[in-house]
């Protein structure tokens, strides 16, 4: 029997902070799990290092479901982003071990491929609508078949998703305290429909376009935005309102037919049970890294399949290549895959991570390497030290703290 020999936690920062779990078995097989929780990385590292890794040594490495239940039910304090990200890392690492032990890519253990590749969407951004349209055209030239569009808003200093001066966008900012952004809902609601009108005019009706409202609107404002965007045929409108109150989506759903995507901050199926069961959303954005790993995401998405809700897994840079690979193996295997976010990591990331997954012709593919198919260079990791970094805090024009 293959036993877990050791489990170690690694914090590294090639380009940005990542937390990884490395599991090694008595047979000498190594598996990796992603435990990165943007802006709260060290909380998960401590959860793993202080409370989980010591429990893993000696367990049967093949008992993945049992280990998941042991960590979830066995902690009594179940759920929440810190615990579920920690459990996800263990689960991913054990599936990785299983695939490597059997010499097969993980998707083969999840039922095999249901499609040829995972349709990916890229992020087009612009400090003006003209720049945004140029960015959309560049993405089309780079092979993307679906594109998220985010633009600066006249009169607002910092807008989610839009980097300044053409730099690559990275939501977390290094520094001892979070940076602060200023938000004006009225200016946003006036500008976005006009922005979509110009983008649609420029690129035609066929390109699937997405947009992320990033939790800032009330249900009534979200309904207004959704209705105003209906003429532009969006693939999805994301995170229109904070989602603690799942019932709020009844109001939005009954007011607009715009396809809705929600859930990059979900930790488990319990965060979206009502949304799915009442068909209040079209896409669920939960990811393997933040929602309990492959084992739990598989159940979450199987539940979603019953109600016609498809996957749209979070894939921003704060999900490490290990987590992205996990999303891709699962996405390739399930029937109700929708789309996968693709926000490429900066080139320095490949100093530490070598991935079997590829992006080509608009599709991400997990590759045929055994397990998750990501190699992690332990020595290189040590060259990139953790640096404190936070997501921004958002305030209204009068200084009131608002959702970011
Ligand atoms: O950690 C949070 C970011 O990943 C998030 O703000 C990015 O909204 C996001 C997205 O859709 O990628
Ligand atoms: Mg988002």
PDB file of N, CA and C in Angstrom, residues 243-330:
ATOM      1  N   UNK A 243     -22.616  37.991  -3.372  1.00  0.00           N
ATOM      2  CA  UNK A 243     -23.455  36.797  -3.510  1.00  0.00           C
ATOM      3  C   UNK A 243     -23.740  36.079  -2.183  1.00  0.00           C
ATOM      4  N   UNK A 244     -23.471  36.760  -1.085  1.00  0.00           N
ATOM      5  CA  UNK A 244     -23.832  36.123   0.191  1.00  0.00           C
ATOM      6  C   UNK A 244     -25.328  35.813   0.231  1.00  0.00           C
ATOM      7  N   UNK A 245     -26.123  36.716  -0.382  1.00  0.00           N
ATOM      8  CA  UNK A 245     -27.565  36.556  -0.382  1.00  0.00           C
ATOM      9  C   UNK A 245     -28.002  35.946  -1.716  1.00  0.00           C
ATOM     10  N   UNK A 246     -28.072  34.611  -1.722  1.00  0.00           N
ATOM     11  CA  UNK A 246     -28.412  33.935  -2.986  1.00  0.00           C
ATOM     12  C   UNK A 246     -29.799  34.335  -3.476  1.00  0.00           C
ATOM     13  N   UNK A 247     -30.703  34.623  -2.544  1.00  0.00           N
ATOM     14  CA  UNK A 247     -32.080  34.962  -2.923  1.00  0.00           C
ATOM     15  C   UNK A 247     -32.141  36.253  -3.736  1.00  0.00           C
ATOM     16  N   UNK A 248     -31.140  37.122  -3.593  1.00  0.00           N
ATOM     17  CA  UNK A 248     -31.139  38.387  -4.345  1.00  0.00           C
ATOM     18  C   UNK A 248     -31.151  38.123  -5.852  1.00  0.00           C
ATOM     19  N   UNK A 249     -30.632  36.962  -6.228  1.00  0.00           N
ATOM     20  CA  UNK A 249     -30.572  36.655  -7.662  1.00  0.00           C
ATOM     21  C   UNK A 249     -31.952  36.360  -8.256  1.00  0.00           C
ATOM     22  N   UNK A 250     -32.937  36.107  -7.390  1.00  0.00           N
ATOM     23  CA  UNK A 250     -34.305  35.903  -7.936  1.00  0.00           C
ATOM     24  C   UNK A 250     -34.767  37.194  -8.599  1.00  0.00           C
ATOM     25  N   UNK A 251     -34.501  38.305  -7.928  1.00  0.00           N
ATOM     26  CA  UNK A 251     -34.907  39.616  -8.463  1.00  0.00           C
ATOM     27  C   UNK A 251     -34.186  39.895  -9.789  1.00  0.00           C
ATOM     28  N   UNK A 252     -32.880  39.612  -9.818  1.00  0.00           N
ATOM     29  CA  UNK A 252     -32.100  39.899 -11.036  1.00  0.00           C
ATOM     30  C   UNK A 252     -32.572  39.001 -12.180  1.00  0.00           C
ATOM     31  N   UNK A 253     -32.739  37.712 -11.851  1.00  0.00           N
ATOM     32  CA  UNK A 253     -33.103  36.735 -12.885  1.00  0.00           C
ATOM     33  C   UNK A 253     -34.455  37.055 -13.502  1.00  0.00           C
ATOM     34  N   UNK A 254     -35.368  37.573 -12.678  1.00  0.00           N
ATOM     35  CA  UNK A 254     -36.707  37.833 -13.224  1.00  0.00           C
ATOM     36  C   UNK A 254     -36.740  39.140 -14.013  1.00  0.00           C
ATOM     37  N   UNK A 255     -35.645  39.929 -13.949  1.00  0.00           N
ATOM     38  CA  UNK A 255     -35.656  41.225 -14.629  1.00  0.00           C
ATOM     39  C   UNK A 255     -34.873  41.245 -15.917  1.00  0.00           C
ATOM     40  N   UNK A 256     -33.988  40.272 -16.117  1.00  0.00           N
ATOM     41  CA  UNK A 256     -33.139  40.325 -17.316  1.00  0.00           C
ATOM     42  C   UNK A 256     -32.818  38.923 -17.820  1.00  0.00           C
ATOM     43  N   UNK A 257     -32.651  38.832 -19.137  1.00  0.00           N
ATOM     44  CA  UNK A 257     -32.290  37.537 -19.736  1.00  0.00           C
ATOM     45  C   UNK A 257     -30.786  37.444 -19.986  1.00  0.00           C
ATOM     46  N   UNK A 258     -29.998  38.434 -19.553  1.00  0.00           N
ATOM     47  CA  UNK A 258     -28.553  38.357 -19.786  1.00  0.00           C
ATOM     48  C   UNK A 258     -28.002  37.129 -19.043  1.00  0.00           C
ATOM     49  N   UNK A 259     -27.138  36.321 -19.687  1.00  0.00           N
ATOM     50  CA  UNK A 259     -26.593  35.143 -18.995  1.00  0.00           C
ATOM     51  C   UNK A 259     -25.717  35.576 -17.807  1.00  0.00           C
ATOM     52  N   UNK A 260     -25.903  34.909 -16.670  1.00  0.00           N
ATOM     53  CA  UNK A 260     -25.216  35.320 -15.445  1.00  0.00           C
ATOM     54  C   UNK A 260     -24.179  34.284 -15.020  1.00  0.00           C
ATOM     55  N   UNK A 261     -23.018  34.780 -14.619  1.00  0.00           N
ATOM     56  CA  UNK A 261     -21.949  33.924 -14.079  1.00  0.00           C
ATOM     57  C   UNK A 261     -21.595  34.445 -12.698  1.00  0.00           C
ATOM     58  N   UNK A 262     -21.409  33.527 -11.759  1.00  0.00           N
ATOM     59  CA  UNK A 262     -21.132  33.919 -10.380  1.00  0.00           C
ATOM     60  C   UNK A 262     -20.254  32.867  -9.721  1.00  0.00           C
ATOM     61  N   UNK A 263     -19.395  33.304  -8.796  1.00  0.00           N
ATOM     62  CA  UNK A 263     -18.878  32.305  -7.872  1.00  0.00           C
ATOM     63  C   UNK A 263     -17.402  32.087  -7.751  1.00  0.00           C
ATOM     64  N   UNK A 264     -16.564  33.044  -8.199  1.00  0.00           N
ATOM     65  CA  UNK A 264     -15.137  32.782  -8.016  1.00  0.00           C
ATOM     66  C   UNK A 264     -14.760  32.760  -6.539  1.00  0.00           C
ATOM     67  N   UNK A 265     -15.619  33.330  -5.670  1.00  0.00           N
ATOM     68  CA  UNK A 265     -15.277  33.269  -4.234  1.00  0.00           C
ATOM     69  C   UNK A 265     -15.998  32.124  -3.511  1.00  0.00           C
ATOM     70  N   UNK A 266     -16.711  31.278  -4.231  1.00  0.00           N
ATOM     71  CA  UNK A 266     -17.398  30.173  -3.561  1.00  0.00           C
ATOM     72  C   UNK A 266     -16.406  29.157  -2.999  1.00  0.00           C
ATOM     73  N   UNK A 267     -16.749  28.635  -1.814  1.00  0.00           N
ATOM     74  CA  UNK A 267     -15.908  27.609  -1.193  1.00  0.00           C
ATOM     75  C   UNK A 267     -16.502  26.221  -1.324  1.00  0.00           C
ATOM     76  N   UNK A 268     -17.817  26.141  -1.536  1.00  0.00           N
ATOM     77  CA  UNK A 268     -18.427  24.810  -1.637  1.00  0.00           C
ATOM     78  C   UNK A 268     -19.789  24.927  -2.314  1.00  0.00           C
ATOM     79  N   UNK A 269     -20.403  23.782  -2.530  1.00  0.00           N
ATOM     80  CA  UNK A 269     -21.726  23.754  -3.169  1.00  0.00           C
ATOM     81  C   UNK A 269     -22.757  24.490  -2.329  1.00  0.00           C
ATOM     82  N   UNK A 270     -22.521  24.580  -1.031  1.00  0.00           N
ATOM     83  CA  UNK A 270     -23.503  25.237  -0.164  1.00  0.00           C
ATOM     84  C   UNK A 270     -23.582  26.732  -0.447  1.00  0.00           C
ATOM     85  N   UNK A 271     -22.548  27.289  -1.064  1.00  0.00           N
ATOM     86  CA  UNK A 271     -22.578  28.719  -1.415  1.00  0.00           C
ATOM     87  C   UNK A 271     -23.422  28.990  -2.653  1.00  0.00           C
ATOM     88  N   UNK A 272     -23.794  27.939  -3.384  1.00  0.00           N
ATOM     89  CA  UNK A 272     -24.527  28.174  -4.632  1.00  0.00           C
ATOM     90  C   UNK A 272     -25.681  27.198  -4.842  1.00  0.00           C
ATOM     91  N   UNK A 273     -26.069  26.509  -3.784  1.00  0.00           N
ATOM     92  CA  UNK A 273     -27.122  25.487  -3.933  1.00  0.00           C
ATOM     93  C   UNK A 273     -28.419  26.104  -4.448  1.00  0.00           C
ATOM     94  N   UNK A 274     -28.832  27.226  -3.864  1.00  0.00           N
ATOM     95  CA  UNK A 274     -30.079  27.875  -4.297  1.00  0.00           C
ATOM     96  C   UNK A 274     -29.931  28.422  -5.710  1.00  0.00           C
ATOM     97  N   UNK A 275     -28.794  29.039  -5.973  1.00  0.00           N
ATOM     98  CA  UNK A 275     -28.555  29.621  -7.310  1.00  0.00           C
ATOM     99  C   UNK A 275     -28.694  28.560  -8.392  1.00  0.00           C
ATOM    100  N   UNK A 276     -28.180  27.377  -8.104  1.00  0.00           N
ATOM    101  CA  UNK A 276     -28.204  26.301  -9.102  1.00  0.00           C
ATOM    102  C   UNK A 276     -29.588  25.674  -9.178  1.00  0.00           C
ATOM    103  N   UNK A 277     -30.101  25.321  -8.027  1.00  0.00           N
ATOM    104  CA  UNK A 277     -31.369  24.588  -7.983  1.00  0.00           C
ATOM    105  C   UNK A 277     -32.525  25.401  -8.564  1.00  0.00           C
ATOM    106  N   UNK A 278     -32.477  26.705  -8.384  1.00  0.00           N
ATOM    107  CA  UNK A 278     -33.558  27.560  -8.926  1.00  0.00           C
ATOM    108  C   UNK A 278     -33.176  28.145 -10.288  1.00  0.00           C
ATOM    109  N   UNK A 279     -32.072  27.640 -10.844  1.00  0.00           N
ATOM    110  CA  UNK A 279     -31.613  28.098 -12.175  1.00  0.00           C
ATOM    111  C   UNK A 279     -31.514  29.619 -12.230  1.00  0.00           C
ATOM    112  N   UNK A 280     -30.908  30.191 -11.181  1.00  0.00           N
ATOM    113  CA  UNK A 280     -30.781  31.653 -11.118  1.00  0.00           C
ATOM    114  C   UNK A 280     -29.522  32.132 -11.816  1.00  0.00           C
ATOM    115  N   UNK A 281     -28.636  31.212 -12.160  1.00  0.00           N
ATOM    116  CA  UNK A 281     -27.405  31.549 -12.882  1.00  0.00           C
ATOM    117  C   UNK A 281     -27.222  30.567 -14.032  1.00  0.00           C
ATOM    118  N   UNK A 282     -26.318  30.938 -14.944  1.00  0.00           N
ATOM    119  CA  UNK A 282     -26.030  30.076 -16.100  1.00  0.00           C
ATOM    120  C   UNK A 282     -24.677  29.390 -15.976  1.00  0.00           C
ATOM    121  N   UNK A 283     -23.743  30.074 -15.289  1.00  0.00           N
ATOM    122  CA  UNK A 283     -22.381  29.547 -15.152  1.00  0.00           C
ATOM    123  C   UNK A 283     -21.948  29.693 -13.698  1.00  0.00           C
ATOM    124  N   UNK A 284     -21.274  28.652 -13.193  1.00  0.00           N
ATOM    125  CA  UNK A 284     -20.753  28.732 -11.826  1.00  0.00           C
ATOM    126  C   UNK A 284     -19.236  28.831 -11.903  1.00  0.00           C
ATOM    127  N   UNK A 285     -18.692  29.876 -11.247  1.00  0.00           N
ATOM    128  CA  UNK A 285     -17.285  30.237 -11.409  1.00  0.00           C
ATOM    129  C   UNK A 285     -16.376  29.585 -10.361  1.00  0.00           C
ATOM    130  N   UNK A 286     -16.917  28.753  -9.499  1.00  0.00           N
ATOM    131  CA  UNK A 286     -16.088  28.108  -8.480  1.00  0.00           C
ATOM    132  C   UNK A 286     -14.936  27.366  -9.151  1.00  0.00           C
ATOM    133  N   UNK A 287     -13.804  27.313  -8.454  1.00  0.00           N
ATOM    134  CA  UNK A 287     -12.618  26.664  -9.026  1.00  0.00           C
ATOM    135  C   UNK A 287     -12.128  25.556  -8.109  1.00  0.00           C
ATOM    136  N   UNK A 288     -11.295  24.689  -8.669  1.00  0.00           N
ATOM    137  CA  UNK A 288     -10.763  23.557  -7.894  1.00  0.00           C
ATOM    138  C   UNK A 288      -9.963  24.069  -6.699  1.00  0.00           C
ATOM    139  N   UNK A 289      -9.180  25.145  -6.890  1.00  0.00           N
ATOM    140  CA  UNK A 289      -8.309  25.636  -5.811  1.00  0.00           C
ATOM    141  C   UNK A 289      -9.104  26.145  -4.613  1.00  0.00           C
ATOM    142  N   UNK A 290     -10.230  26.806  -4.854  1.00  0.00           N
ATOM    143  CA  UNK A 290     -10.921  27.467  -3.731  1.00  0.00           C
ATOM    144  C   UNK A 290     -12.172  26.741  -3.259  1.00  0.00           C
ATOM    145  N   UNK A 291     -12.552  25.695  -3.936  1.00  0.00           N
ATOM    146  CA  UNK A 291     -13.785  24.988  -3.556  1.00  0.00           C
ATOM    147  C   UNK A 291     -13.519  23.505  -3.311  1.00  0.00           C
ATOM    148  N   UNK A 292     -12.531  23.238  -2.480  1.00  0.00           N
ATOM    149  CA  UNK A 292     -12.384  21.887  -1.951  1.00  0.00           C
ATOM    150  C   UNK A 292     -11.725  20.866  -2.849  1.00  0.00           C
ATOM    151  N   UNK A 293     -11.123  21.317  -3.950  1.00  0.00           N
ATOM    152  CA  UNK A 293     -10.360  20.366  -4.766  1.00  0.00           C
ATOM    153  C   UNK A 293     -11.208  19.665  -5.816  1.00  0.00           C
ATOM    154  N   UNK A 294     -10.571  18.695  -6.466  1.00  0.00           N
ATOM    155  CA  UNK A 294     -11.235  17.943  -7.532  1.00  0.00           C
ATOM    156  C   UNK A 294     -12.460  17.218  -6.963  1.00  0.00           C
ATOM    157  N   UNK A 295     -12.284  16.600  -5.801  1.00  0.00           N
ATOM    158  CA  UNK A 295     -13.359  15.752  -5.265  1.00  0.00           C
ATOM    159  C   UNK A 295     -14.627  16.549  -5.031  1.00  0.00           C
ATOM    160  N   UNK A 296     -14.500  17.753  -4.460  1.00  0.00           N
ATOM    161  CA  UNK A 296     -15.716  18.527  -4.191  1.00  0.00           C
ATOM    162  C   UNK A 296     -16.230  19.220  -5.447  1.00  0.00           C
ATOM    163  N   UNK A 297     -15.340  19.749  -6.266  1.00  0.00           N
ATOM    164  CA  UNK A 297     -15.797  20.434  -7.491  1.00  0.00           C
ATOM    165  C   UNK A 297     -16.525  19.484  -8.433  1.00  0.00           C
ATOM    166  N   UNK A 298     -16.080  18.235  -8.407  1.00  0.00           N
ATOM    167  CA  UNK A 298     -16.762  17.227  -9.227  1.00  0.00           C
ATOM    168  C   UNK A 298     -18.225  17.082  -8.802  1.00  0.00           C
ATOM    169  N   UNK A 299     -18.431  17.073  -7.502  1.00  0.00           N
ATOM    170  CA  UNK A 299     -19.808  16.944  -6.995  1.00  0.00           C
ATOM    171  C   UNK A 299     -20.602  18.210  -7.281  1.00  0.00           C
ATOM    172  N   UNK A 300     -19.951  19.348  -7.046  1.00  0.00           N
ATOM    173  CA  UNK A 300     -20.627  20.628  -7.292  1.00  0.00           C
ATOM    174  C   UNK A 300     -21.090  20.720  -8.747  1.00  0.00           C
ATOM    175  N   UNK A 301     -20.206  20.337  -9.656  1.00  0.00           N
ATOM    176  CA  UNK A 301     -20.548  20.468 -11.076  1.00  0.00           C
ATOM    177  C   UNK A 301     -21.510  19.370 -11.531  1.00  0.00           C
ATOM    178  N   UNK A 302     -21.473  18.227 -10.881  1.00  0.00           N
ATOM    179  CA  UNK A 302     -22.467  17.185 -11.196  1.00  0.00           C
ATOM    180  C   UNK A 302     -23.855  17.669 -10.767  1.00  0.00           C
ATOM    181  N   UNK A 303     -23.923  18.322  -9.629  1.00  0.00           N
ATOM    182  CA  UNK A 303     -25.189  18.904  -9.158  1.00  0.00           C
ATOM    183  C   UNK A 303     -25.660  19.978 -10.144  1.00  0.00           C
ATOM    184  N   UNK A 304     -24.717  20.825 -10.576  1.00  0.00           N
ATOM    185  CA  UNK A 304     -25.057  21.902 -11.528  1.00  0.00           C
ATOM    186  C   UNK A 304     -25.565  21.319 -12.847  1.00  0.00           C
ATOM    187  N   UNK A 305     -25.001  20.200 -13.243  1.00  0.00           N
ATOM    188  CA  UNK A 305     -25.399  19.572 -14.515  1.00  0.00           C
ATOM    189  C   UNK A 305     -26.901  19.241 -14.519  1.00  0.00           C
ATOM    190  N   UNK A 306     -27.406  18.840 -13.353  1.00  0.00           N
ATOM    191  CA  UNK A 306     -28.828  18.475 -13.273  1.00  0.00           C
ATOM    192  C   UNK A 306     -29.728  19.647 -13.629  1.00  0.00           C
ATOM    193  N   UNK A 307     -29.222  20.873 -13.426  1.00  0.00           N
ATOM    194  CA  UNK A 307     -30.050  22.074 -13.622  1.00  0.00           C
ATOM    195  C   UNK A 307     -29.588  22.899 -14.823  1.00  0.00           C
ATOM    196  N   UNK A 308     -28.743  22.315 -15.646  1.00  0.00           N
ATOM    197  CA  UNK A 308     -28.319  23.015 -16.864  1.00  0.00           C
ATOM    198  C   UNK A 308     -27.362  24.155 -16.615  1.00  0.00           C
ATOM    199  N   UNK A 309     -26.730  24.174 -15.442  1.00  0.00           N
ATOM    200  CA  UNK A 309     -25.745  25.219 -15.149  1.00  0.00           C
ATOM    201  C   UNK A 309     -24.368  24.681 -15.540  1.00  0.00           C
ATOM    202  N   UNK A 310     -23.604  25.511 -16.254  1.00  0.00           N
ATOM    203  CA  UNK A 310     -22.314  25.046 -16.763  1.00  0.00           C
ATOM    204  C   UNK A 310     -21.146  25.654 -15.986  1.00  0.00           C
ATOM    205  N   UNK A 311     -19.974  25.073 -16.180  1.00  0.00           N
ATOM    206  CA  UNK A 311     -18.783  25.556 -15.470  1.00  0.00           C
ATOM    207  C   UNK A 311     -18.222  26.799 -16.162  1.00  0.00           C
ATOM    208  N   UNK A 312     -17.558  27.627 -15.363  1.00  0.00           N
ATOM    209  CA  UNK A 312     -16.820  28.791 -15.886  1.00  0.00           C
ATOM    210  C   UNK A 312     -15.726  29.076 -14.887  1.00  0.00           C
ATOM    211  N   UNK A 313     -14.848  28.110 -14.675  1.00  0.00           N
ATOM    212  CA  UNK A 313     -13.945  28.153 -13.519  1.00  0.00           C
ATOM    213  C   UNK A 313     -12.994  29.341 -13.533  1.00  0.00           C
ATOM    214  N   UNK A 314     -12.863  29.931 -12.347  1.00  0.00           N
ATOM    215  CA  UNK A 314     -11.947  31.043 -12.113  1.00  0.00           C
ATOM    216  C   UNK A 314     -10.531  30.629 -12.536  1.00  0.00           C
ATOM    217  N   UNK A 315      -9.878  31.506 -13.291  1.00  0.00           N
ATOM    218  CA  UNK A 315      -8.531  31.159 -13.759  1.00  0.00           C
ATOM    219  C   UNK A 315      -7.621  32.367 -13.804  1.00  0.00           C
ATOM    220  N   UNK A 316      -7.775  33.261 -12.831  1.00  0.00           N
ATOM    221  CA  UNK A 316      -6.905  34.445 -12.771  1.00  0.00           C
ATOM    222  C   UNK A 316      -5.496  34.027 -12.360  1.00  0.00           C
ATOM    223  N   UNK A 317      -4.555  34.973 -12.422  1.00  0.00           N
ATOM    224  CA  UNK A 317      -3.157  34.644 -12.120  1.00  0.00           C
ATOM    225  C   UNK A 317      -2.952  34.173 -10.688  1.00  0.00           C
ATOM    226  N   UNK A 318      -3.880  34.481  -9.797  1.00  0.00           N
ATOM    227  CA  UNK A 318      -3.683  34.037  -8.409  1.00  0.00           C
ATOM    228  C   UNK A 318      -4.033  32.567  -8.223  1.00  0.00           C
ATOM    229  N   UNK A 319      -4.462  31.913  -9.275  1.00  0.00           N
ATOM    230  CA  UNK A 319      -4.546  30.447  -9.240  1.00  0.00           C
ATOM    231  C   UNK A 319      -3.250  29.951  -9.869  1.00  0.00           C
ATOM    232  N   UNK A 320      -2.495  29.164  -9.138  1.00  0.00           N
ATOM    233  CA  UNK A 320      -1.172  28.758  -9.645  1.00  0.00           C
ATOM    234  C   UNK A 320      -1.350  27.806 -10.830  1.00  0.00           C
ATOM    235  N   UNK A 321      -0.285  27.577 -11.588  1.00  0.00           N
ATOM    236  CA  UNK A 321      -0.393  26.611 -12.697  1.00  0.00           C
ATOM    237  C   UNK A 321      -0.896  25.233 -12.243  1.00  0.00           C
ATOM    238  N   UNK A 322      -0.608  24.862 -10.992  1.00  0.00           N
ATOM    239  CA  UNK A 322      -1.121  23.563 -10.502  1.00  0.00           C
ATOM    240  C   UNK A 322      -2.646  23.601 -10.446  1.00  0.00           C
ATOM    241  N   UNK A 323      -3.192  24.714  -9.946  1.00  0.00           N
ATOM    242  CA  UNK A 323      -4.648  24.860  -9.860  1.00  0.00           C
ATOM    243  C   UNK A 323      -5.289  24.968 -11.234  1.00  0.00           C
ATOM    244  N   UNK A 324      -4.632  25.668 -12.144  1.00  0.00           N
ATOM    245  CA  UNK A 324      -5.168  25.781 -13.508  1.00  0.00           C
ATOM    246  C   UNK A 324      -5.228  24.387 -14.145  1.00  0.00           C
ATOM    247  N   UNK A 325      -4.162  23.629 -13.970  1.00  0.00           N
ATOM    248  CA  UNK A 325      -4.147  22.273 -14.547  1.00  0.00           C
ATOM    249  C   UNK A 325      -5.299  21.448 -13.995  1.00  0.00           C
ATOM    250  N   UNK A 326      -5.560  21.585 -12.696  1.00  0.00           N
ATOM    251  CA  UNK A 326      -6.669  20.833 -12.081  1.00  0.00           C
ATOM    252  C   UNK A 326      -8.000  21.239 -12.714  1.00  0.00           C
ATOM    253  N   UNK A 327      -8.196  22.558 -12.910  1.00  0.00           N
ATOM    254  CA  UNK A 327      -9.426  23.021 -13.587  1.00  0.00           C
ATOM    255  C   UNK A 327      -9.559  22.384 -14.964  1.00  0.00           C
ATOM    256  N   UNK A 328      -8.444  22.295 -15.668  1.00  0.00           N
ATOM    257  CA  UNK A 328      -8.496  21.808 -17.062  1.00  0.00           C
ATOM    258  C   UNK A 328      -8.806  20.311 -17.136  1.00  0.00           C
ATOM    259  N   UNK A 329      -8.196  19.533 -16.253  1.00  0.00           N
ATOM    260  CA  UNK A 329      -8.493  18.091 -16.269  1.00  0.00           C
ATOM    261  C   UNK A 329      -9.971  17.856 -15.964  1.00  0.00           C
ATOM    262  N   UNK A 330     -10.481  18.578 -14.969  1.00  0.00           N
ATOM    263  CA  UNK A 330     -11.889  18.415 -14.618  1.00  0.00           C
ATOM    264  C   UNK A 330     -12.784  18.936 -15.744  1.00  0.00           C
TER     265      UNK A 330
END
